[in-house]
């Protein structure tokens, strides 16, 4: 198996809180890998560690065999040109309109003619259904639309891998269906490696090849969709079914409730 | 008492740490600056944002300050029968002191605060992260053009301020109070030295510009990514910028005109 992204014994801390404790996982090339886990476990943090935006306390991340946190800035930037990332918030450049946002990486990194850039951008916007919104400013977009523009921007450079942070949140059922197919299609037609962070269990499971469930700094469960669906691990079952009671705590770590309220 | 010492220690440590970060920031920004010259479009956009948009406030303020100088100067000088010197006095105060200082103070409030808020918001909306992910260095793309624009623009604004101030003084002294026009100009021209007065004033405003550019970008980059954090950062830029300008002005004046 050809491993595209390898995370080895990663330990990362935010203040006193350990977000990851000796986390290891592998993401095979050309597959759609889902990363699931409760809110606040550090899924976004994991993507940022993989992209080299955060530095781990221990352990390393290898992308294409290169240790992301050991690379010089120049080599890291070269690597990032082959990485796409869809931010949870969209993170569009607010002083550029939709068209220019999607054209931005092309203009910065290639010498393509304006003509060709226009055609490429319109194709990417068409893929996310927003060709008609090309003249709008980011402030005029809804949250779901902004995220679709960000998706078009993330695929503008035709990267080898894309990391999607919550791509389906805030989309209506129809758009969600289109996006789910798009993620899968990009993956098969371009041979992309896709890392999908999402809470939309059914949608993700419908396109993923492999699933990691992380919680409390560790991989709680992993396997193909079949394995995960049929898992009898109470933790995984609770997460897939969304039951409020079970081994997954709904609450952020806190003092005893009664004590906090001063009742005892 | 122990509390106070503890507070003092903590306070000064965090101050020192902040100064260290400011130095590091400057150190990492320096190598990126040449790129701003290369990306002319980005630079011009910032020159417009910080400079052209500050023109109205700078010009209006310059005119009024000059008019006040003309009036006050006349009132003092007329007692000594040397009211023709009002032109010299106005021009000297403007080019040596008030032009660079007042223009810089207005500029921190008008453009420095805007830069801090803009960059603070870019950070809190993850635009800076997104640029990094697209392999575009925010230092080169965002910070360098803004830094250079401020350094180019502020000295020019200070000169414009002084020029408008001289015009204001002229209007009041000659137009209103009846000082002799020929004497007003000839005295001014023979007493204002190009190098000693004008160039020294420009050097002052370059130094102020470096300070304002550094502070507004640094506080923007350090802003806690919340609305309160951005507003605190903006305040910090204006307060530290204004005090810094006045302190530097004293030092520079002592060095130049002594
Ligand atoms: N800048 C920060 N400073 C301190 N703590 C942070 C910061 N960013 C995130 N955290 C903490 O790190 C933990 C993981 O955050 P992260 O955003 O990675 O979660 P997530 O799994 O993506 O959650 P969600 O599903 O809600 O997006 C959270 O508990 C959060 O409190
Ligand atoms: Mg997240």
JSON list of N, CA, C and O in Angstrom, two decimals, chain A residues 228-249:
[
{"chain": "A", "resi": 228, "resn": "UNK", "atom": "N", "xyz": [-16.48, -0.34, 10.26]},
{"chain": "A", "resi": 228, "resn": "UNK", "atom": "CA", "xyz": [-16.99, 0.68, 11.18]},
{"chain": "A", "resi": 228, "resn": "UNK", "atom": "C", "xyz": [-18.49, 0.51, 11.38]},
{"chain": "A", "resi": 228, "resn": "UNK", "atom": "O", "xyz": [-19.00, 0.54, 12.50]},
{"chain": "A", "resi": 229, "resn": "UNK", "atom": "N", "xyz": [-19.21, 0.29, 10.28]},
{"chain": "A", "resi": 229, "resn": "UNK", "atom": "CA", "xyz": [-20.67, 0.14, 10.38]},
{"chain": "A", "resi": 229, "resn": "UNK", "atom": "C", "xyz": [-21.05, -1.04, 11.27]},
{"chain": "A", "resi": 229, "resn": "UNK", "atom": "O", "xyz": [-22.01, -0.98, 12.01]},
{"chain": "A", "resi": 230, "resn": "UNK", "atom": "N", "xyz": [-20.27, -2.11, 11.15]},
{"chain": "A", "resi": 230, "resn": "UNK", "atom": "CA", "xyz": [-20.64, -3.32, 11.90]},
{"chain": "A", "resi": 230, "resn": "UNK", "atom": "C", "xyz": [-19.91, -3.43, 13.22]},
{"chain": "A", "resi": 230, "resn": "UNK", "atom": "O", "xyz": [-19.99, -4.45, 13.89]},
{"chain": "A", "resi": 231, "resn": "UNK", "atom": "N", "xyz": [-19.20, -2.37, 13.58]},
{"chain": "A", "resi": 231, "resn": "UNK", "atom": "CA", "xyz": [-18.43, -2.44, 14.81]},
{"chain": "A", "resi": 231, "resn": "UNK", "atom": "C", "xyz": [-19.35, -2.63, 16.01]},
{"chain": "A", "resi": 231, "resn": "UNK", "atom": "O", "xyz": [-20.45, -2.07, 16.06]},
{"chain": "A", "resi": 232, "resn": "UNK", "atom": "N", "xyz": [-18.92, -3.43, 16.96]},
{"chain": "A", "resi": 232, "resn": "UNK", "atom": "CA", "xyz": [-19.76, -3.51, 18.16]},
{"chain": "A", "resi": 232, "resn": "UNK", "atom": "C", "xyz": [-19.12, -2.78, 19.33]},
{"chain": "A", "resi": 232, "resn": "UNK", "atom": "O", "xyz": [-19.55, -2.90, 20.46]},
{"chain": "A", "resi": 233, "resn": "UNK", "atom": "N", "xyz": [-18.08, -2.02, 19.01]},
{"chain": "A", "resi": 233, "resn": "UNK", "atom": "CA", "xyz": [-17.50, -1.13, 20.01]},
{"chain": "A", "resi": 233, "resn": "UNK", "atom": "C", "xyz": [-18.56, -0.12, 20.44]},
{"chain": "A", "resi": 233, "resn": "UNK", "atom": "O", "xyz": [-19.13, 0.57, 19.61]},
{"chain": "A", "resi": 234, "resn": "UNK", "atom": "N", "xyz": [-18.88, -0.08, 21.74]},
{"chain": "A", "resi": 234, "resn": "UNK", "atom": "CA", "xyz": [-19.97, 0.81, 22.19]},
{"chain": "A", "resi": 234, "resn": "UNK", "atom": "C", "xyz": [-19.68, 2.27, 21.83]},
{"chain": "A", "resi": 234, "resn": "UNK", "atom": "O", "xyz": [-20.60, 3.04, 21.52]},
{"chain": "A", "resi": 235, "resn": "UNK", "atom": "N", "xyz": [-18.42, 2.62, 21.81]},
{"chain": "A", "resi": 235, "resn": "UNK", "atom": "CA", "xyz": [-18.03, 3.98, 21.51]},
{"chain": "A", "resi": 235, "resn": "UNK", "atom": "C", "xyz": [-18.43, 4.34, 20.07]},
{"chain": "A", "resi": 235, "resn": "UNK", "atom": "O", "xyz": [-19.06, 5.36, 19.81]},
{"chain": "A", "resi": 236, "resn": "UNK", "atom": "N", "xyz": [-18.04, 3.46, 19.14]},
{"chain": "A", "resi": 236, "resn": "UNK", "atom": "CA", "xyz": [-18.34, 3.71, 17.72]},
{"chain": "A", "resi": 236, "resn": "UNK", "atom": "C", "xyz": [-19.84, 3.68, 17.49]},
{"chain": "A", "resi": 236, "resn": "UNK", "atom": "O", "xyz": [-20.40, 4.53, 16.80]},
{"chain": "A", "resi": 237, "resn": "UNK", "atom": "N", "xyz": [-20.52, 2.73, 18.11]},
{"chain": "A", "resi": 237, "resn": "UNK", "atom": "CA", "xyz": [-21.97, 2.63, 17.93]},
{"chain": "A", "resi": 237, "resn": "UNK", "atom": "C", "xyz": [-22.65, 3.92, 18.38]},
{"chain": "A", "resi": 237, "resn": "UNK", "atom": "O", "xyz": [-23.50, 4.46, 17.70]},
{"chain": "A", "resi": 238, "resn": "UNK", "atom": "N", "xyz": [-22.21, 4.40, 19.54]},
{"chain": "A", "resi": 238, "resn": "UNK", "atom": "CA", "xyz": [-22.84, 5.62, 20.05]},
{"chain": "A", "resi": 238, "resn": "UNK", "atom": "C", "xyz": [-22.60, 6.78, 19.08]},
{"chain": "A", "resi": 238, "resn": "UNK", "atom": "O", "xyz": [-23.50, 7.56, 18.76]},
{"chain": "A", "resi": 239, "resn": "UNK", "atom": "N", "xyz": [-21.39, 6.87, 18.56]},
{"chain": "A", "resi": 239, "resn": "UNK", "atom": "CA", "xyz": [-21.06, 7.99, 17.69]},
{"chain": "A", "resi": 239, "resn": "UNK", "atom": "C", "xyz": [-21.86, 7.92, 16.39]},
{"chain": "A", "resi": 239, "resn": "UNK", "atom": "O", "xyz": [-22.40, 8.92, 15.93]},
{"chain": "A", "resi": 240, "resn": "UNK", "atom": "N", "xyz": [-21.98, 6.72, 15.80]},
{"chain": "A", "resi": 240, "resn": "UNK", "atom": "CA", "xyz": [-22.70, 6.59, 14.54]},
{"chain": "A", "resi": 240, "resn": "UNK", "atom": "C", "xyz": [-24.18, 6.85, 14.72]},
{"chain": "A", "resi": 240, "resn": "UNK", "atom": "O", "xyz": [-24.84, 7.41, 13.85]},
{"chain": "A", "resi": 241, "resn": "UNK", "atom": "N", "xyz": [-24.71, 6.44, 15.88]},
{"chain": "A", "resi": 241, "resn": "UNK", "atom": "CA", "xyz": [-26.15, 6.59, 16.08]},
{"chain": "A", "resi": 241, "resn": "UNK", "atom": "C", "xyz": [-26.51, 7.91, 16.73]},
{"chain": "A", "resi": 241, "resn": "UNK", "atom": "O", "xyz": [-27.67, 8.29, 16.78]},
{"chain": "A", "resi": 242, "resn": "UNK", "atom": "N", "xyz": [-25.50, 8.61, 17.23]},
{"chain": "A", "resi": 242, "resn": "UNK", "atom": "CA", "xyz": [-25.77, 9.90, 17.85]},
{"chain": "A", "resi": 242, "resn": "UNK", "atom": "C", "xyz": [-26.54, 9.80, 19.14]},
{"chain": "A", "resi": 242, "resn": "UNK", "atom": "O", "xyz": [-27.33, 10.68, 19.47]},
{"chain": "A", "resi": 243, "resn": "UNK", "atom": "N", "xyz": [-26.33, 8.70, 19.88]},
{"chain": "A", "resi": 243, "resn": "UNK", "atom": "CA", "xyz": [-27.03, 8.57, 21.16]},
{"chain": "A", "resi": 243, "resn": "UNK", "atom": "C", "xyz": [-26.37, 9.46, 22.22]},
{"chain": "A", "resi": 243, "resn": "UNK", "atom": "O", "xyz": [-25.15, 9.53, 22.28]},
{"chain": "A", "resi": 244, "resn": "UNK", "atom": "N", "xyz": [-27.17, 10.14, 23.03]},
{"chain": "A", "resi": 244, "resn": "UNK", "atom": "CA", "xyz": [-26.58, 11.03, 24.03]},
{"chain": "A", "resi": 244, "resn": "UNK", "atom": "C", "xyz": [-25.89, 10.26, 25.16]},
{"chain": "A", "resi": 244, "resn": "UNK", "atom": "O", "xyz": [-24.98, 10.79, 25.79]},
{"chain": "A", "resi": 245, "resn": "UNK", "atom": "N", "xyz": [-26.32, 9.04, 25.43]},
{"chain": "A", "resi": 245, "resn": "UNK", "atom": "CA", "xyz": [-25.71, 8.30, 26.53]},
{"chain": "A", "resi": 245, "resn": "UNK", "atom": "C", "xyz": [-24.75, 7.26, 26.00]},
{"chain": "A", "resi": 245, "resn": "UNK", "atom": "O", "xyz": [-25.01, 6.62, 24.99]},
{"chain": "A", "resi": 246, "resn": "UNK", "atom": "N", "xyz": [-23.65, 7.08, 26.70]},
{"chain": "A", "resi": 246, "resn": "UNK", "atom": "CA", "xyz": [-22.67, 6.09, 26.27]},
{"chain": "A", "resi": 246, "resn": "UNK", "atom": "C", "xyz": [-21.30, 6.54, 26.69]},
{"chain": "A", "resi": 246, "resn": "UNK", "atom": "O", "xyz": [-21.15, 7.46, 27.49]},
{"chain": "A", "resi": 247, "resn": "UNK", "atom": "N", "xyz": [-20.29, 5.88, 26.15]},
{"chain": "A", "resi": 247, "resn": "UNK", "atom": "CA", "xyz": [-18.92, 6.18, 26.59]},
{"chain": "A", "resi": 247, "resn": "UNK", "atom": "C", "xyz": [-18.40, 7.54, 26.09]},
{"chain": "A", "resi": 247, "resn": "UNK", "atom": "O", "xyz": [-17.45, 8.06, 26.65]},
{"chain": "A", "resi": 248, "resn": "UNK", "atom": "N", "xyz": [-19.01, 8.11, 25.03]},
{"chain": "A", "resi": 248, "resn": "UNK", "atom": "CA", "xyz": [-18.51, 9.40, 24.56]},
{"chain": "A", "resi": 248, "resn": "UNK", "atom": "C", "xyz": [-19.07, 10.51, 25.42]},
{"chain": "A", "resi": 248, "resn": "UNK", "atom": "O", "xyz": [-20.29, 10.65, 25.53]},
{"chain": "A", "resi": 249, "resn": "UNK", "atom": "N", "xyz": [-18.22, 11.29, 26.06]},
{"chain": "A", "resi": 249, "resn": "UNK", "atom": "CA", "xyz": [-18.76, 12.38, 26.87]},
{"chain": "A", "resi": 249, "resn": "UNK", "atom": "C", "xyz": [-19.25, 13.50, 25.97]},
{"chain": "A", "resi": 249, "resn": "UNK", "atom": "O", "xyz": [-18.58, 13.88, 25.01]}
]
